[in-house]
XYZ file of C-alpha atoms in Angstrom:
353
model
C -76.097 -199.574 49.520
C -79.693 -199.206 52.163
C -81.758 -201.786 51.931
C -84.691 -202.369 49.402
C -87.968 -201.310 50.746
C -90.988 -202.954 50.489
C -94.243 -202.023 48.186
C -97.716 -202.678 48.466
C -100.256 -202.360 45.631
C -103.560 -201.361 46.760
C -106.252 -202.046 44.017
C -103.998 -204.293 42.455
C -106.712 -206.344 40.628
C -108.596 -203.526 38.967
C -107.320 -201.883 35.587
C -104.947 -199.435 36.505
C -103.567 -201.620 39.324
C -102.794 -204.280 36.424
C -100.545 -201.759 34.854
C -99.191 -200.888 37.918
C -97.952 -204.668 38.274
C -97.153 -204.757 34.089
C -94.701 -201.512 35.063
C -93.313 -203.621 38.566
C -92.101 -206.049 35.962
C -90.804 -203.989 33.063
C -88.902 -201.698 34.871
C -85.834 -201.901 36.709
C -86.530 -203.789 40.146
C -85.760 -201.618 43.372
C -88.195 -203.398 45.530
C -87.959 -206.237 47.822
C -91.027 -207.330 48.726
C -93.996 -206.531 46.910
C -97.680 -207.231 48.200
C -100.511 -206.958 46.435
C -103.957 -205.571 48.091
C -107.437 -205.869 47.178
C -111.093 -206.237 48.424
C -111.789 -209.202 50.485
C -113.564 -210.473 47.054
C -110.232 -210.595 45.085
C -108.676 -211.904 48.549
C -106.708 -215.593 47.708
C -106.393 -214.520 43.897
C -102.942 -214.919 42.354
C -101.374 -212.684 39.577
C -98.814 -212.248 38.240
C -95.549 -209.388 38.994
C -92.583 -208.940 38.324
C -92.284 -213.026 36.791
C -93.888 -214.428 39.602
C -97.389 -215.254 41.413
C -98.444 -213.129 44.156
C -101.348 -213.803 46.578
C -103.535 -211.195 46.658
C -104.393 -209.955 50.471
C -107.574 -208.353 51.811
C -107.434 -204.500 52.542
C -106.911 -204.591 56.476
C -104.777 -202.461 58.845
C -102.395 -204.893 59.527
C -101.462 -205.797 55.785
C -99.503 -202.173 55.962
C -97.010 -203.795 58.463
C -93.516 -203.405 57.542
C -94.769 -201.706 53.987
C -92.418 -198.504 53.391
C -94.447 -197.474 50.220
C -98.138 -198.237 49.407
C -99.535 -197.668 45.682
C -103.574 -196.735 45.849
C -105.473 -197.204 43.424
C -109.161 -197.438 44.689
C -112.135 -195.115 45.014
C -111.960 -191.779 46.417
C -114.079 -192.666 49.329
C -112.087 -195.641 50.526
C -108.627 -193.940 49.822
C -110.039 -190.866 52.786
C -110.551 -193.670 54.842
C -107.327 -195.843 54.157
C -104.699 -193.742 53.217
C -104.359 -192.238 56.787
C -104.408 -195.759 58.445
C -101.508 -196.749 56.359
C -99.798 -193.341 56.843
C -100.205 -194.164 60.875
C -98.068 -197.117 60.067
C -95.304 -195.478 59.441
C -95.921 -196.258 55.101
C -96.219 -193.420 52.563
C -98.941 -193.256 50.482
C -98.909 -192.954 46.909
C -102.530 -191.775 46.010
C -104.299 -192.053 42.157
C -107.832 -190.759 43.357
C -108.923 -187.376 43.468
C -109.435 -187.375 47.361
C -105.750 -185.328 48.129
C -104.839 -183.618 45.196
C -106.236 -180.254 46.678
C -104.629 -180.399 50.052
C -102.632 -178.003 51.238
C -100.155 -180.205 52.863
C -100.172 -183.040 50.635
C -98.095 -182.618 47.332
C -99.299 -182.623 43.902
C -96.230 -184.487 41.969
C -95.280 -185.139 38.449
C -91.869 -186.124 38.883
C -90.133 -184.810 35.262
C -92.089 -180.965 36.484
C -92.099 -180.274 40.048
C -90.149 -184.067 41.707
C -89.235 -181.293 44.377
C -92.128 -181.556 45.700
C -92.249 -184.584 46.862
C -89.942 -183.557 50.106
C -92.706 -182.004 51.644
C -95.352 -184.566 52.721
C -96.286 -184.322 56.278
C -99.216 -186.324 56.105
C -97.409 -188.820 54.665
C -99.415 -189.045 51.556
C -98.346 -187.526 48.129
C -101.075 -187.294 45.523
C -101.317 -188.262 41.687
C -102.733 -185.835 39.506
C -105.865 -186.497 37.105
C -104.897 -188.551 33.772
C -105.951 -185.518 31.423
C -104.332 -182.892 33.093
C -101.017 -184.607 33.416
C -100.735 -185.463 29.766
C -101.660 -181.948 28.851
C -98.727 -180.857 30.983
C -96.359 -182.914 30.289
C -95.694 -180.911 27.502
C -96.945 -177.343 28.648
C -94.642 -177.278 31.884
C -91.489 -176.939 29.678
C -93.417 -174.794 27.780
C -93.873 -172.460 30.779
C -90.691 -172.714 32.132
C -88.705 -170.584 28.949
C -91.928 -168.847 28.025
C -94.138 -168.519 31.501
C -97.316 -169.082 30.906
C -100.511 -166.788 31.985
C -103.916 -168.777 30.341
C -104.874 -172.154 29.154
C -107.996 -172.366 27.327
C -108.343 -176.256 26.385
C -110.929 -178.749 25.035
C -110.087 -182.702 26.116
C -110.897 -185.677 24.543
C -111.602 -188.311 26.622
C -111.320 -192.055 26.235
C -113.531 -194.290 28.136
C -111.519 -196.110 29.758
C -110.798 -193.201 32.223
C -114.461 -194.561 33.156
C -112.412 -198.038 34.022
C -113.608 -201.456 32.441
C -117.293 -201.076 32.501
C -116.560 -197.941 29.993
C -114.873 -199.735 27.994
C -117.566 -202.913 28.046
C -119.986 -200.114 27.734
C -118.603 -198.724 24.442
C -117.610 -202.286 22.651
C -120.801 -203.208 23.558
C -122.943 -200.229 21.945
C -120.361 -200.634 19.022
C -121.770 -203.797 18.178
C -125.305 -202.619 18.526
C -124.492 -200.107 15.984
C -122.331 -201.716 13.633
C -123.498 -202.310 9.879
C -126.508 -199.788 10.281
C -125.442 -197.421 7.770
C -128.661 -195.143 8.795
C -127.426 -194.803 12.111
C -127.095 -191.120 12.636
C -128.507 -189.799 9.794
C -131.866 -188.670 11.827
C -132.628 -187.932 15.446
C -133.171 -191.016 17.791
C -131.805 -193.718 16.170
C -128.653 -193.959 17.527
C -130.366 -193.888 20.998
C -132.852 -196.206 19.938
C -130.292 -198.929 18.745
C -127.950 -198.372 21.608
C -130.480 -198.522 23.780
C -130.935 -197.675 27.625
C -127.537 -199.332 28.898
C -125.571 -196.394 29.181
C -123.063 -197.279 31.913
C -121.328 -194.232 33.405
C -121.990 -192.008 30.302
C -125.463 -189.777 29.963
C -125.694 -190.150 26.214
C -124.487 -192.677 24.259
C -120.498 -193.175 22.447
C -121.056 -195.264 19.612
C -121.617 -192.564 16.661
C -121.210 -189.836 19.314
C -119.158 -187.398 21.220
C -120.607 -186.072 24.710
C -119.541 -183.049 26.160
C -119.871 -183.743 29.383
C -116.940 -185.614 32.009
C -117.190 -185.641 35.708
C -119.818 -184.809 38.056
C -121.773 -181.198 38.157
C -120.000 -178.541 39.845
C -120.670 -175.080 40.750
C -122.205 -172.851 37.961
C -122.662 -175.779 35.320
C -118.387 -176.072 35.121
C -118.145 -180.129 35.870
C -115.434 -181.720 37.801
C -113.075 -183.157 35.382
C -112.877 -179.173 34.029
C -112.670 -177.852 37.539
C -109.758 -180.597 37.681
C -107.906 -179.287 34.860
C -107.950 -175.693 36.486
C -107.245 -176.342 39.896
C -104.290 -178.879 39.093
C -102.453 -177.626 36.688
C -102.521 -174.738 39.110
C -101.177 -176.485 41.963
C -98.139 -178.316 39.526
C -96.986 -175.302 37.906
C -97.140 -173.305 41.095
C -99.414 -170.842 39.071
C -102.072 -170.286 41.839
C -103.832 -167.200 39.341
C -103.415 -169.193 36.383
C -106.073 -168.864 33.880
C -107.692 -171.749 32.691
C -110.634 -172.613 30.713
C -111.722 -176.142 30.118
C -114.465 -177.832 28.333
C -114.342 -181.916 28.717
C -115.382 -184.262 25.808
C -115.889 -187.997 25.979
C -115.219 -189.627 22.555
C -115.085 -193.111 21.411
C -111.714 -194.046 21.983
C -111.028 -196.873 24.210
C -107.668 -195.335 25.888
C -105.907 -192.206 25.319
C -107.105 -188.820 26.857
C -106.226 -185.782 23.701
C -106.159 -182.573 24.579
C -106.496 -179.385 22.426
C -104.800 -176.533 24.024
C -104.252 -172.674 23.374
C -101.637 -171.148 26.098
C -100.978 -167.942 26.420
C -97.601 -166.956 26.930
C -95.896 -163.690 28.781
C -93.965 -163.788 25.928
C -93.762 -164.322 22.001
C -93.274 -167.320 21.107
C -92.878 -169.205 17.504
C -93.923 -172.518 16.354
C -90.444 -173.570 15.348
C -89.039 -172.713 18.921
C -92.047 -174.090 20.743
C -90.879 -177.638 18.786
C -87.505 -177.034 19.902
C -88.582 -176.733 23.096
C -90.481 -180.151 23.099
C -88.512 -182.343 21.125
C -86.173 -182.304 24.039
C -88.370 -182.115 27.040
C -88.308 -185.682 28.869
C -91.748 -187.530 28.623
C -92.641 -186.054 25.229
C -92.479 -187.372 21.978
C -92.992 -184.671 18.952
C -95.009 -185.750 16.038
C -95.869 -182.634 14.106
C -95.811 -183.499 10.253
C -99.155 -182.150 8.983
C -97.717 -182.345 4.945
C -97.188 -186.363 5.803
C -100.493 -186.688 7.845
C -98.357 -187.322 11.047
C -100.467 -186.162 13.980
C -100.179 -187.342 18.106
C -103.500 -189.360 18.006
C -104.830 -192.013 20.367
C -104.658 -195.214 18.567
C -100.470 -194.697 18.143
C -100.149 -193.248 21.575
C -101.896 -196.165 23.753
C -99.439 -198.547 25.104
C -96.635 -196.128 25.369
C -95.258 -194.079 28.029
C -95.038 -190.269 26.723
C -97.511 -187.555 25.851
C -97.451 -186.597 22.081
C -98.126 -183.633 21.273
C -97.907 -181.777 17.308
C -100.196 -179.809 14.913
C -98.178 -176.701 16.497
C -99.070 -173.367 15.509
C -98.355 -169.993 16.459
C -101.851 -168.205 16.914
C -103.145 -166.181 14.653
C -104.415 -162.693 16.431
C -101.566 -163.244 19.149
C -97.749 -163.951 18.854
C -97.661 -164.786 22.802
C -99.912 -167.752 22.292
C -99.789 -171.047 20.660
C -102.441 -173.684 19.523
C -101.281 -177.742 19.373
C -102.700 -181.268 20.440
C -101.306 -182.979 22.728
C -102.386 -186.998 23.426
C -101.004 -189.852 26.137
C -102.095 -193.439 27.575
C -104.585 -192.049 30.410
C -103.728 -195.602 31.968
C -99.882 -195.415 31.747
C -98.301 -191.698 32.791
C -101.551 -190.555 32.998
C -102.173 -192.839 36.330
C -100.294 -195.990 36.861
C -96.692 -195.147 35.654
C -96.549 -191.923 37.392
C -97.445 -193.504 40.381
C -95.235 -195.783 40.131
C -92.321 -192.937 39.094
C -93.206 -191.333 42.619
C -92.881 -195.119 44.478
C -89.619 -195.011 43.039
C -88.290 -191.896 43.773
C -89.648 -192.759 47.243
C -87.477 -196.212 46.933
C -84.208 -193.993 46.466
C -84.944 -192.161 49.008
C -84.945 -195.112 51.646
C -82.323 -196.787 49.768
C -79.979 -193.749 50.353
C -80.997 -193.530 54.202
């Protein structure tokens, strides 16, 4: 048996960095040592992993000494700078921001679609995807694989907490502005008049609200998070034509990123065989009971590890294409447990070496 290689966390006090260190303890140990990485604020800080206290370390070059796999999870800006300095000491990179997804030679992995991809990281880096298109695909890939898909067109649902804690501060805290005001909403202004100018990272208030807007502005008025959605799901499914139209919604839900999807098929395709398909894909749970009021939502998906998907139907006007909904924990598979999937194929890799 090789040896057991040794992780470092990088972010490891913000909030998806806490879940990475929840899933270092849950799951089946195949590290040895384990270091956990922050800013030279959180430097000295102990927390907890894996049923022990760890002292957090600054974010320095040498920390990455003797690290086989590093975990990022920090801004975009500071994983272009970092990632490669860790890569140049001999330690692959595991990567939750946006700043490699596009590369050409970094890969683009979701282990349960295209793990195969993960042998072909020259850089040394391998990139996570975005939270809302990796819960959407969770359960289109299988999907496209008996069916082969040719055109999403999708509306998300987006929790704040993809926003990290000061969107979810932000929402509880216009919440409470807003709560027992039963005029609220009823004529223009007042909700932004009792929320207030404390927005946070939102233009437009939550509370009492849905905004359609996620991201920043990209070319001709599409923003990021929708340009995301296209050019990922492109890259995953090794689809490079794919058609894909998104429109991104924030909503006030404090975790779990829904997303309502019509896919086109080459196909036809049935309801009935569609749920067949999912209710043995791996990741997926299948909750499509409309008659019983059972419906993948949010509030029963947060805290677990799946997407949920349901309210399946075969389209109306086309019998290659199918509507359904489709929900996950944007902070579990849809960031820190997938990372932490790729660490550990990663960790059998070295193991078997």
């Amino acid at each position: 048996m090789g040896r057991q290689p040794t992780l470092a966390v990088v972010g490891a006090t913000g909030s998806v960095g806490t879940v990475m260190r929840e899933l270092l303890t849950s799951r089946r140990n195949v590290w040895g040592e384990i270091r956990l990485i922050a800013s030279a604020r959180s430097a000295g800080k102990e927390l907890p992993c894996r049923g022990e206290q760890l002292t957090v370390q600054e974010l320095t070059p040498e920390v990455f000494d003797g690290v086989d796999v590093a975990m990022f999870d920090i801004p975009d800006e500071l994983s272009r700078e970092w990632a490669p300095i860790a890569a140049d000491r001999g330690v692959t990179v595991v990567d939750n921001s946006p700043a490699w997804r596009m590369e050409r030679d970094v890969p683009l992995v979701v282990p349960e679609i295209n793990g195969e991809a993960l042998r072909y990281r020259p850089r040394g880096i391998v990139a996570n995807a975005n939270c809302t298109t990796m819960t959407m695909l969770m359960a289109i890939a299988p999907l496209h694989h008996e069916y082969e898909l040719r055109e999403l067109v999708v509306a998300s649902y987006q929790s704040v907490s993809g926003a990290g804690q000061i969107g979810v501060d932000i929402l509880h805290d216009q919440l409470s502005k807003v709560a027992g005001d039963r005029t609220l909403g009823s004529r223009p202004g007042n909700v932004r008049q009792a929320v207030g100018d404390d927005l946070g990272p939102f233009p437009a208030p939550l509370a009492l609200n849905v905004v359609p807007w996620a991201g920043d502005l990209g070319p001709l008025g599409w923003s990021s998070d929708e340009l995301k959605l296209r050019d990922e799901s492109r890259k995953i499914l090794a689809l490079p034509d794919l058609k894909v139209s998104a429109t991104c919604v924030q909503v006030p839900v404090v975790t779990g990123h829904s997303v309502a999807v019509h896919a086109v098929f080459g196909s036809e395709i049935t309801a009935d065989e569609a749920r067949q398909v999912l209710r043995n894909a791996p990741g997926v749970i299948l909750v499509d009971d409309p008659e019983a009021g059972e419906f993948p939502m949010p509030i029963d998906a947060v805290g677990t590890d799946p997407s949920w998907v349901g309210r399946i139907r075969r389209a109306m006007d086309d019998p290659r294409a199918l509507d359904l909904f489709i929900t996950g924990d944007n902070m579990r598979k849809g960031a820190a447990l997938n990372t932490v999937q790729i660490a550990e194929m990663l960790a059998a890799e070295i193991a078997k070496s």
